[in-house]
Coordinates of C-alpha atoms in Angstrom, one line a residue:
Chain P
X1 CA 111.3 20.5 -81.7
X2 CA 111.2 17.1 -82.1
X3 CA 107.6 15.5 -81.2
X4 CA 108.1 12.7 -78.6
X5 CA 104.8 10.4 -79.0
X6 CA 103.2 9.3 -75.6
X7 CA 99.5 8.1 -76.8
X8 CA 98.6 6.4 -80.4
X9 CA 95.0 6.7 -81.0
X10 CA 93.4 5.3 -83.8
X11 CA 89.9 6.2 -84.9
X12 CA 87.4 4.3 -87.6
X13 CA 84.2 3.3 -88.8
X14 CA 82.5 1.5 -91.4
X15 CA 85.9 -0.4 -93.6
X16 CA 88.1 0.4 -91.1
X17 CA 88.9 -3.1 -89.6
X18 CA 90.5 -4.6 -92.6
X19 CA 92.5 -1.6 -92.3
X20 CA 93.5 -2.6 -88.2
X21 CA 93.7 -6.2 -89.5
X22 CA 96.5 -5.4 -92.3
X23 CA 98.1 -2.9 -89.8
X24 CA 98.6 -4.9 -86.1
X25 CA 100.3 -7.8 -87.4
X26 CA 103.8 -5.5 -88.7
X27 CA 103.5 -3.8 -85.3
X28 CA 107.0 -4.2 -83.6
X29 CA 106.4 -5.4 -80.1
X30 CA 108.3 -3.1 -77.8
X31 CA 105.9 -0.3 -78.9
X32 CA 106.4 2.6 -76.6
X33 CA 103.5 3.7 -75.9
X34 CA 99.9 2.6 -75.6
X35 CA 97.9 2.5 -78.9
X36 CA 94.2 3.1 -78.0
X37 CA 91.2 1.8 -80.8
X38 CA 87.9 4.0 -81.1
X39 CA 85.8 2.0 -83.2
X40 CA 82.0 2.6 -84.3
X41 CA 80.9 -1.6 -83.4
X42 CA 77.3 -2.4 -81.8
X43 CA 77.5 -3.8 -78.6
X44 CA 78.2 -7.5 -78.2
X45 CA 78.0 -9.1 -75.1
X46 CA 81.3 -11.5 -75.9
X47 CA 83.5 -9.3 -77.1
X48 CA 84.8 -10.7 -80.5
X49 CA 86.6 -7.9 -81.6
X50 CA 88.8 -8.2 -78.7
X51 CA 89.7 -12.2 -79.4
X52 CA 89.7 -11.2 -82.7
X53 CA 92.4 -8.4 -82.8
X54 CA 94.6 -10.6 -80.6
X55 CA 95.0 -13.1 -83.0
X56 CA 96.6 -10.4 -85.1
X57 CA 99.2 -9.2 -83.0
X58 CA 101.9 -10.3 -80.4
X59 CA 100.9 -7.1 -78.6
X60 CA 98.5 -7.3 -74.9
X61 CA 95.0 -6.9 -76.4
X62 CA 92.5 -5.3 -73.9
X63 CA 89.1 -3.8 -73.4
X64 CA 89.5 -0.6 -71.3
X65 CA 87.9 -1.2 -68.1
X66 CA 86.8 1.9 -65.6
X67 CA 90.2 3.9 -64.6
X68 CA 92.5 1.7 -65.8
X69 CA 96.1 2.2 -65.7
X70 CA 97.5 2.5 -69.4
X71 CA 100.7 0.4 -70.1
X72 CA 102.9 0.6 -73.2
X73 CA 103.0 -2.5 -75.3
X74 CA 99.1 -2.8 -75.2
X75 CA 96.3 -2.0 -77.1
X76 CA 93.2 -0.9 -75.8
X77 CA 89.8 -1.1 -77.5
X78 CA 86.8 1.2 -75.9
X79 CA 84.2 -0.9 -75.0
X80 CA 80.9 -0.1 -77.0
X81 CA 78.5 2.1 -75.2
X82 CA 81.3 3.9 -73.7
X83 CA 83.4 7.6 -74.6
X84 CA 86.4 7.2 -73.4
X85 CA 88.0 9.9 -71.4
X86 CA 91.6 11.0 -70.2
X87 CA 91.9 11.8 -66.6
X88 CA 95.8 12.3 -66.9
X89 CA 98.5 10.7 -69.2
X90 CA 98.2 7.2 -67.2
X91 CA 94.1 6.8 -66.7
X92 CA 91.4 6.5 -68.4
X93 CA 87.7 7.1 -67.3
X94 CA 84.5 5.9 -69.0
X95 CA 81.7 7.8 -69.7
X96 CA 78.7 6.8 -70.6
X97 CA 76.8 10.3 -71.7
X98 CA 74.5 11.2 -74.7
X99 CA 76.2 10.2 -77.9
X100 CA 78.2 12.4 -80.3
X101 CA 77.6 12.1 -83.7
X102 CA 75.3 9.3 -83.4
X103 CA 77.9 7.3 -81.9
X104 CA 79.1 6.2 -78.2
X105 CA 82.1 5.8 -78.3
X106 CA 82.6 9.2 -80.0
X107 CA 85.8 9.2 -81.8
X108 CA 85.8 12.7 -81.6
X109 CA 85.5 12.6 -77.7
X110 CA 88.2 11.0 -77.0
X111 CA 90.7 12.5 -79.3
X112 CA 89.7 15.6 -77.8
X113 CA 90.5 14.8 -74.0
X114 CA 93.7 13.1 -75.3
X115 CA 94.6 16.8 -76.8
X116 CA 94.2 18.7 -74.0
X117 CA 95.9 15.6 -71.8
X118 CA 99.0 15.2 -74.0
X119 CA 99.0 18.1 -75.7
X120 CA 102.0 17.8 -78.8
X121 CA 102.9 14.4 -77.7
X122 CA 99.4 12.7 -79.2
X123 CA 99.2 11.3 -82.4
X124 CA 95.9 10.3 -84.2
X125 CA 94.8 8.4 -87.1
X126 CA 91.8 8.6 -88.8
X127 CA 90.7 5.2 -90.8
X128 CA 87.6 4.8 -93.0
X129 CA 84.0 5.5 -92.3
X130 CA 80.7 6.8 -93.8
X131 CA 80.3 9.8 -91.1
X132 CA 82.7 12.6 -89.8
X133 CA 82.7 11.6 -86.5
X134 CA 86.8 12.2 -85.4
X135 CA 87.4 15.3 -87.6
X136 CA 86.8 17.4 -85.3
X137 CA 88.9 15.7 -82.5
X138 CA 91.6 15.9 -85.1
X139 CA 91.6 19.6 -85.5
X140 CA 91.8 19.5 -81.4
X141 CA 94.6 17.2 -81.6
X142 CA 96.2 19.6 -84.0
X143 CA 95.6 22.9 -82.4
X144 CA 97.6 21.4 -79.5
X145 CA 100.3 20.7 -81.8
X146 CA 100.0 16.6 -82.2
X147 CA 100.4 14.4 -84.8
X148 CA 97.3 14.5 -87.7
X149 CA 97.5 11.1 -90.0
X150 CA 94.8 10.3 -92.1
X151 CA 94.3 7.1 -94.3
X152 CA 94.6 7.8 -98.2
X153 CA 91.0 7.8 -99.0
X154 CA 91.5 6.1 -102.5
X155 CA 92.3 2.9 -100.5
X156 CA 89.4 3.9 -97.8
X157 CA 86.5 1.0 -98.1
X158 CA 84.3 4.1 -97.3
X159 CA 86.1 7.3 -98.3
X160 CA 84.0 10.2 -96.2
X161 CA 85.9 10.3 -93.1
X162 CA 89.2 10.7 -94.2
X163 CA 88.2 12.7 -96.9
X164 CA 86.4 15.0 -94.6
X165 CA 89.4 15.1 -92.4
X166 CA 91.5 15.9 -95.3
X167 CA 89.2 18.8 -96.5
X168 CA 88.5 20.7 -92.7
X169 CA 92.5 19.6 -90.5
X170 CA 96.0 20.7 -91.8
X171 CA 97.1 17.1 -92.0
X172 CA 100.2 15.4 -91.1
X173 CA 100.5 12.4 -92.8
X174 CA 97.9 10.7 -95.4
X175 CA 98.8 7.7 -95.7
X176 CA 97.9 3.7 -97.4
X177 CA 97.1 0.8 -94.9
X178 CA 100.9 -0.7 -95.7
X179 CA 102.7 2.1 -94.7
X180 CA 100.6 2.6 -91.8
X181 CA 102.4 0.3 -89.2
X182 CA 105.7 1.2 -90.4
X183 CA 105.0 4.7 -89.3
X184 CA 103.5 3.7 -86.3
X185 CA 107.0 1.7 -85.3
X186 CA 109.0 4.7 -86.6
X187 CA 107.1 7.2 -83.8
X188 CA 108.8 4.6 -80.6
X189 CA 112.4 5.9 -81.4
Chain G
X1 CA 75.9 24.2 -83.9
X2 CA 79.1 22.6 -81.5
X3 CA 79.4 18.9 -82.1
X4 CA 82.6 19.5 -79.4
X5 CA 82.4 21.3 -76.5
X6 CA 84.6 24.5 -76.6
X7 CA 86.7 25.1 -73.6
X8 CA 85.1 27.7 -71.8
X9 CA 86.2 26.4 -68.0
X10 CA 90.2 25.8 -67.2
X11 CA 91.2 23.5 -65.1
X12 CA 91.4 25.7 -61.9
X13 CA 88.1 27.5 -62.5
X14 CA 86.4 23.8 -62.5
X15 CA 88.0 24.0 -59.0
X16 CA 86.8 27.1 -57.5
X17 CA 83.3 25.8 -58.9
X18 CA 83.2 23.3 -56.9
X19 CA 84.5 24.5 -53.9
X20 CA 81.4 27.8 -54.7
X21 CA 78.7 24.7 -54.8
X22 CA 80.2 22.7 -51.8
X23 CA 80.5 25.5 -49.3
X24 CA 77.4 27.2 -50.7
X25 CA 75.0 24.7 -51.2
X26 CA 76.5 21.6 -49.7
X27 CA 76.9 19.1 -52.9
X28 CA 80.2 17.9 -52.6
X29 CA 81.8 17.2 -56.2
X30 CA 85.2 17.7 -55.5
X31 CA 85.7 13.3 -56.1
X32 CA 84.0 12.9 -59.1
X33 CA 86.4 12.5 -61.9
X34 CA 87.8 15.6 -63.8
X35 CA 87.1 14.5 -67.6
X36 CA 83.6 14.3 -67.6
X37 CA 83.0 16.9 -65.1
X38 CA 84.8 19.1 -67.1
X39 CA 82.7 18.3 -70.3
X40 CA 79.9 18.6 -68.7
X41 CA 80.8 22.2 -67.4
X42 CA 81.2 23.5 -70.8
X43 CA 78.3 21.3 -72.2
X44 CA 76.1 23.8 -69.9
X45 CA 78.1 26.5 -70.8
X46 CA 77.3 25.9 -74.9
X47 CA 73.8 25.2 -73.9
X48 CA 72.9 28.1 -71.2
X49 CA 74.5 30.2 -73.4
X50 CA 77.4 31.4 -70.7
X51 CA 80.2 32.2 -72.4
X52 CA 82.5 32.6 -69.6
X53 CA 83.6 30.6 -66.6
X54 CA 82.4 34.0 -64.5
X55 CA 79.1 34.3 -66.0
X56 CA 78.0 30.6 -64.8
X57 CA 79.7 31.6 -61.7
X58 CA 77.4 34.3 -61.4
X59 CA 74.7 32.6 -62.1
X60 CA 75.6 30.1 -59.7
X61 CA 76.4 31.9 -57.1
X62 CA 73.4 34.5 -57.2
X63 CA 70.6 32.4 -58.6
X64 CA 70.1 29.2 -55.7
X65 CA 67.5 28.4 -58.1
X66 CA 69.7 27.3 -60.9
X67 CA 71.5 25.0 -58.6
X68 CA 68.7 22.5 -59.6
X69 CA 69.4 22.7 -63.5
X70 CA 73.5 22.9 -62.6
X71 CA 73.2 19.6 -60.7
X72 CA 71.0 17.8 -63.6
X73 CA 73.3 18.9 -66.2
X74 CA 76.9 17.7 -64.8
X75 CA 75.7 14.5 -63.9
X76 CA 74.9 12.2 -66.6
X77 CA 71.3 11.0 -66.5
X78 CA 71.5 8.6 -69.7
X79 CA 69.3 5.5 -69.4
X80 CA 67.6 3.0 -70.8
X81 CA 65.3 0.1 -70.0
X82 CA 67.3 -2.8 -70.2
X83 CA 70.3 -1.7 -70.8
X84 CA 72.7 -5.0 -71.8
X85 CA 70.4 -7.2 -71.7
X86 CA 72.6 -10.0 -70.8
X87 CA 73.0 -8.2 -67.6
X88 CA 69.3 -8.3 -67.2
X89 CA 69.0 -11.9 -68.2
X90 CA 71.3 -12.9 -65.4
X91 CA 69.0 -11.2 -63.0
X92 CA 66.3 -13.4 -64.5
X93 CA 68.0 -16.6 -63.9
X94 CA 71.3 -16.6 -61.7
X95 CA 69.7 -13.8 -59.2
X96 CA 66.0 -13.7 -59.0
X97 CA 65.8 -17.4 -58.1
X98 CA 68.1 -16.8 -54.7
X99 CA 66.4 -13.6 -53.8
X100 CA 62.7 -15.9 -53.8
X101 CA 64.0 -18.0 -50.7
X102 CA 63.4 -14.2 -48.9
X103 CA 59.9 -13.8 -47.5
X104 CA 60.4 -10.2 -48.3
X105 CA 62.7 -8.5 -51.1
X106 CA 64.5 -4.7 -50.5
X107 CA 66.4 -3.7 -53.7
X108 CA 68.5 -0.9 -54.5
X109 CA 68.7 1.1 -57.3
X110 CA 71.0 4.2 -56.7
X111 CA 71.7 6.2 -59.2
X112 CA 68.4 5.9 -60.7
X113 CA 68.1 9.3 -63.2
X114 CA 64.8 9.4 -65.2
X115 CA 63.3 5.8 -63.8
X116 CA 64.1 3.4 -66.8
X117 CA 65.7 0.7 -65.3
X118 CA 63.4 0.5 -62.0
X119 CA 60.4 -0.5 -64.3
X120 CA 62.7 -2.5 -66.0
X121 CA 63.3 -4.3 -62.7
X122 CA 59.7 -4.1 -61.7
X123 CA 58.6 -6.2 -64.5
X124 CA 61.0 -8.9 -64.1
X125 CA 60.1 -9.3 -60.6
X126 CA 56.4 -9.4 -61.6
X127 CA 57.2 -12.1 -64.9
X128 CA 59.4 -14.0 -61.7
X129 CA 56.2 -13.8 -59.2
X130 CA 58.5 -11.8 -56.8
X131 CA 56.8 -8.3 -57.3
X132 CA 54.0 -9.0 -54.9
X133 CA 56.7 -9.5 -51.6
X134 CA 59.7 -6.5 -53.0
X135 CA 60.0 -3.0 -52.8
X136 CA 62.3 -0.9 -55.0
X137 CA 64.1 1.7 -54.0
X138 CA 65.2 4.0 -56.7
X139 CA 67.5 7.2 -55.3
X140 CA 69.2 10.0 -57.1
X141 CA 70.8 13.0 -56.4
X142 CA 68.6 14.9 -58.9
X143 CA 64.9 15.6 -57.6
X144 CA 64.4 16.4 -61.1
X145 CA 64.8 13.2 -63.2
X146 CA 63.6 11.4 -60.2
X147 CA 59.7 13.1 -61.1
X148 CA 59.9 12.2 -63.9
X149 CA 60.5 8.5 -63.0
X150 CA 57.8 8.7 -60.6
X151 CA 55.2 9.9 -64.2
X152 CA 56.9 6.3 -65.8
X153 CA 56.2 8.8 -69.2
X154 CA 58.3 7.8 -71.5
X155 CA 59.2 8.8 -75.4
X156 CA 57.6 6.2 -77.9
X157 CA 60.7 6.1 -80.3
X158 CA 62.6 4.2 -77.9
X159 CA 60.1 1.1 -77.6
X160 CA 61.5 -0.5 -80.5
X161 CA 64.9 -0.6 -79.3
X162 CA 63.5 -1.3 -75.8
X163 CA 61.2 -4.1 -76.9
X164 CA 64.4 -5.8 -78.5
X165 CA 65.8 -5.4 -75.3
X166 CA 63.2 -7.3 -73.5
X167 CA 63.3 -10.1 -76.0
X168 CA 66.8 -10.3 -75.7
X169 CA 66.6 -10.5 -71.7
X170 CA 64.7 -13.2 -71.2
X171 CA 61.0 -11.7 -71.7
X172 CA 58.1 -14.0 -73.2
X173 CA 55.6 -11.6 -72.9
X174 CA 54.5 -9.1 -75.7
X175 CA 56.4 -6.1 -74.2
X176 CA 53.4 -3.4 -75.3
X177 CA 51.2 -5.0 -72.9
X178 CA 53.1 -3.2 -69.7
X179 CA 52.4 0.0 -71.1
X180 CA 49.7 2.7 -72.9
X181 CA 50.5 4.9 -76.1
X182 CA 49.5 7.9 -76.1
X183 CA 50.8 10.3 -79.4
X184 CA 54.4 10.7 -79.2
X185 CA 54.5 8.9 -75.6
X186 CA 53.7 6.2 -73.5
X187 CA 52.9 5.8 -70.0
X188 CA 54.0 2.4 -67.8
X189 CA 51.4 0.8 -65.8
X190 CA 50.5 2.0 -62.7
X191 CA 51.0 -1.3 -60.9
X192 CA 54.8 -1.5 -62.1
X193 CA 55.2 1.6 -59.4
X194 CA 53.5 0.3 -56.6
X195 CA 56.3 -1.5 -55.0
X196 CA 58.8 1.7 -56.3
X197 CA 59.9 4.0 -53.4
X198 CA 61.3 7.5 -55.0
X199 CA 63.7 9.3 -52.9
X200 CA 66.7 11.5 -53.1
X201 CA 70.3 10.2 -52.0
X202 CA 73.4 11.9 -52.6
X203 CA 75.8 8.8 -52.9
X204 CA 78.6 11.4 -51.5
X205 CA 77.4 12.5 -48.2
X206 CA 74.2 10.2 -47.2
X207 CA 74.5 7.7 -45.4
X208 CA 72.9 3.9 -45.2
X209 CA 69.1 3.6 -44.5
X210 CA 68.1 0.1 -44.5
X211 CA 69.1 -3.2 -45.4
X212 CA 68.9 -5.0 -48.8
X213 CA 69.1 -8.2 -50.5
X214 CA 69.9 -6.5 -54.0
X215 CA 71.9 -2.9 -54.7
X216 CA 72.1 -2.3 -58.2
X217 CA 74.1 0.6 -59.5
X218 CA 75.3 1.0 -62.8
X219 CA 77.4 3.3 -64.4
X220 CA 77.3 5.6 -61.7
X221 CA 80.4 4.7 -60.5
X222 CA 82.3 5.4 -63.5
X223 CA 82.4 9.3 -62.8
X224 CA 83.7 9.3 -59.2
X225 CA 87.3 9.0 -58.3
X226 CA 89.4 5.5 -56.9
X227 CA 88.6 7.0 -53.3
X228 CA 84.9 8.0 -53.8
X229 CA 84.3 4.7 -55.1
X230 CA 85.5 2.7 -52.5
X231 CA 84.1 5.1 -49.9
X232 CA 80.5 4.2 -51.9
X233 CA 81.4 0.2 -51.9
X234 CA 81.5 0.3 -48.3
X235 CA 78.3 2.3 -47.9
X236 CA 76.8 -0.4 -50.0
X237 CA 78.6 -3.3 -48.0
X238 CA 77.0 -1.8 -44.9
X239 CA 73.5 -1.3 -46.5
X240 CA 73.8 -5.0 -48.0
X241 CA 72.4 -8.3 -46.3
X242 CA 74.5 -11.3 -45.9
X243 CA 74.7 -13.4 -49.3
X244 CA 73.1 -10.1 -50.7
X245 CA 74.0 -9.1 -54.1
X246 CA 75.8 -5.9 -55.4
X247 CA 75.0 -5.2 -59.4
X248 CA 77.3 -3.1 -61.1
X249 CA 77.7 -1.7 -65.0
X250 CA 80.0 -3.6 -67.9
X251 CA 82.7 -1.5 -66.9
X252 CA 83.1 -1.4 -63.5
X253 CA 84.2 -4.0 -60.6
X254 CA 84.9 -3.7 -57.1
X255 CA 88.1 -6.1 -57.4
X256 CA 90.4 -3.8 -57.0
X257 CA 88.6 -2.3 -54.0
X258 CA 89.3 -2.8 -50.3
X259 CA 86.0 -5.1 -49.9
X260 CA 87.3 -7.8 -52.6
X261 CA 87.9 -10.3 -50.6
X262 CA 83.8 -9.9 -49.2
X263 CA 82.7 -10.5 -52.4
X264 CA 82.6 -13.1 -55.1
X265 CA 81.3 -12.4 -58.4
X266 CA 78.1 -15.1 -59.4
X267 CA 78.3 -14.4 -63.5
X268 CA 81.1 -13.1 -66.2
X269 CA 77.8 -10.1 -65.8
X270 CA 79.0 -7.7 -63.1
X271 CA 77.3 -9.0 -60.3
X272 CA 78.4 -10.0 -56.8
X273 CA 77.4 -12.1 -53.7
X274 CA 78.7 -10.7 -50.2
X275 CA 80.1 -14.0 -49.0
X276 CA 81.3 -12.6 -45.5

């Protein structure tokens, strides 16, 4: 069975946005399907990441606003303070609960609802970070038969969280920040 | 220990739940949005230890006394004191400023939970000289968290990150003054809740019951569905003054609602002015 991939979620913490930085500007632009960013960020009123990111890519750059309707071709960033949540394969919900593994968003919270949403056509990454927030949504992700892709940890900044995810989830891929968007571009055929 | 929740309830069994609560006990949760409801169905199964859909059930249905705790748990009663305080600072200088030409202040806070943001509120209207001539109304569904608003007891680990908040929202004054340590808690003035009304409103199925110049609700929205939402925007229009002002959370907006064009937001913070 080949694996058609509906969602691209990528998940990271500390050293992960050199990682995005190297990785958005290769991305084709008729991506087909929406890529969604989880990343552990402190909550900033302006929100710089998003101007940031979109001088990196040719791609539509948003924050994820309350049940929004996900397009291909974008990227969406969760908004800090937020989990985001799948309420079917075209909208998102925010939710802003007690935090998972110190962190809101929770990595691992939304890569689980995207499991039981898309089932085997989701596909995660997990980038570097110092906790093991996400691991756990990866082994969701897998039990449902998506796509597990970890960076190699030698070229993590901060090497726990992929090497966590390597240790505890049959993984997919494992692969360096310059192979990453030539992967991603791969998945839209 | 679970970091996730296991799936304990499927997707129908969330149904027949709430169809058990709405014809049993009248709370009607059948528009609030499926993610979180359904995390928060299996959060209380991992921590009431049910570990079947017909054990809660059971529970549910043959113990009216746990309807309480059921409630508390599958809504989300995360607060703070001010909470973005950007949000807060607007209040201070965009807001506050139009609501003193009122000889008499109503605001709104629905959605309260445990009380944080109404003595939030109540100590910018005192540091704006309003307090004297408002009175707060601060509703939830839960009569549980809405007790413990009315103690004003809160955990002294968060004043730090409260404090900052304060600072950061406008506040000159030394932030310990509004309140008394005591161990591991502190306790808020009793003056802040002398203006503070406490009463339960289900968002769903009660209606208006009075008219103010400031309804605040913030990320309450966020866990009902498109239709819900509007439904709640229009029992807000009708419980709203003219040139009122409707505060919402970072996330959420009424622009895509039916009452748009009655509105017109007053910062980039997610506040709006009826305009007609």
């Amino acid at each position: 069975m080949v694996k058609r991939t509906e969602i691209f979620l990528i998940g990271g913490s500390a050293g992960s946005l050199t990682v995005l930085l190297e990785v958005l500007p290769q991305l084709n632009d008729d991506i087909s399907f929406p890529i969604i960013i989880i990343l552990h960020r402190k909550s900033h009123p302006d929100s710089v990441l998003n101007a940031l990111l979109s001088n990196y890519t040719d791609l539509e750059v948003c924050e994820v606003e309350d049940k929004m309707t996900l397009k291909s071709r974008c990227i969406y960033l969760v908004p800090p303070d937020y989990h985001l949540l799948f309420e079917d394969k075209h909208t998102v919900s925010l939710d802003s609960s007690e935090k998972l593994n110190y962190s809101r968003p929770s990595i691992d919270v939304t890569f689980q609802s995207a499991a039981e949403i898309f089932k085997e056509s989701a596909a995660a990454l997990l980038l570097s970070g110092a906790n093991a927030d996400g691991v756990d949504g990866l082994q969701y992700i897998k039990q449902n038969s998506g796509l597990v892709v970890v960076q190699e940890p030698g070229t993590a900044e901060v090497d726990y969280m992929p090497k966590q995810a390597i240790s505890q989830v049959k993984t997919d891929h494992v692969l360096r920040p310059d192979q990453m968007a030539g992967f991603i571009n791969r998945l839209c055929r | 220990m679970f970091m996730l929740n296991p799936n304990i309830i499927k997707d129908e069994e969330l149904e027949i739940l709430l169809t058990d609560v709405s014809s049993l006990y009248g709370y009607d949760f059948t528009q609030y949005s499926r993610a979180s409801l359904k995390r928060r169905l299996n959060r209380i199964c991992v921590i009431d230890k049910f570990t079947s859909f017909a054990e809660l059930r059971y529970n549910l249905i043959h113990h009216p006394e746990y309807l309480q705790r059921f409630i508390e748990e599958i809504t989300v009663n995360v607060t703070e004191m001010f909470r973005d305080p950007s949000f807060y600072k607007a209040l201070r200088e965009k807001v506050f400023p139009k609501l003193g030409t009122y000889p008499f202040i109503r605001i709104w806070l629905a959605g309260c939970a445990t009380g944080e943001e109404a003595y939030s509120i109540a100590i910018l209207l005192k540091e704006a000289n309003l307090y004297n001539r408002s009175l707060i109304y601060a509703t939830d569904i839960n009569p549980g968290v809405l007790e413990k608003a009315r103690k004003g007891i809160f955990p002294i680990s968060q004043m730090k990150q409260y404090s900052e908040n304060y600072i950061l929202s406008g506040g000159a004054a030394d932030f310990s003054q509004y309140y008394t340590a005591n161990y591991d808690m502190v306790k808020f003035d009793t003056d802040l809740k002398e203006k503070m009304i406490f009463s339960t409103h289900n968002l769903v199925s009660d209606s208006s019951f009075n008219e103010f110049q400031l309804i605040i609700c913030r990320n309450v929205l966020i866990y009902f569905e498109k239709e819900l939402q509007n439904k709640v925007f229009k029992l807000f229009n009708d419980s709203l003054d003219n040139f009122g002002f409707l505060a919402l959370g970072a996330k959420e907006t009424i622009r895509f609602s039916n009452l748009e064009n009655h509105y017109k937001q007053v910062v980039t913070e997610k506040i709006w002015k009826k305009i007609k």
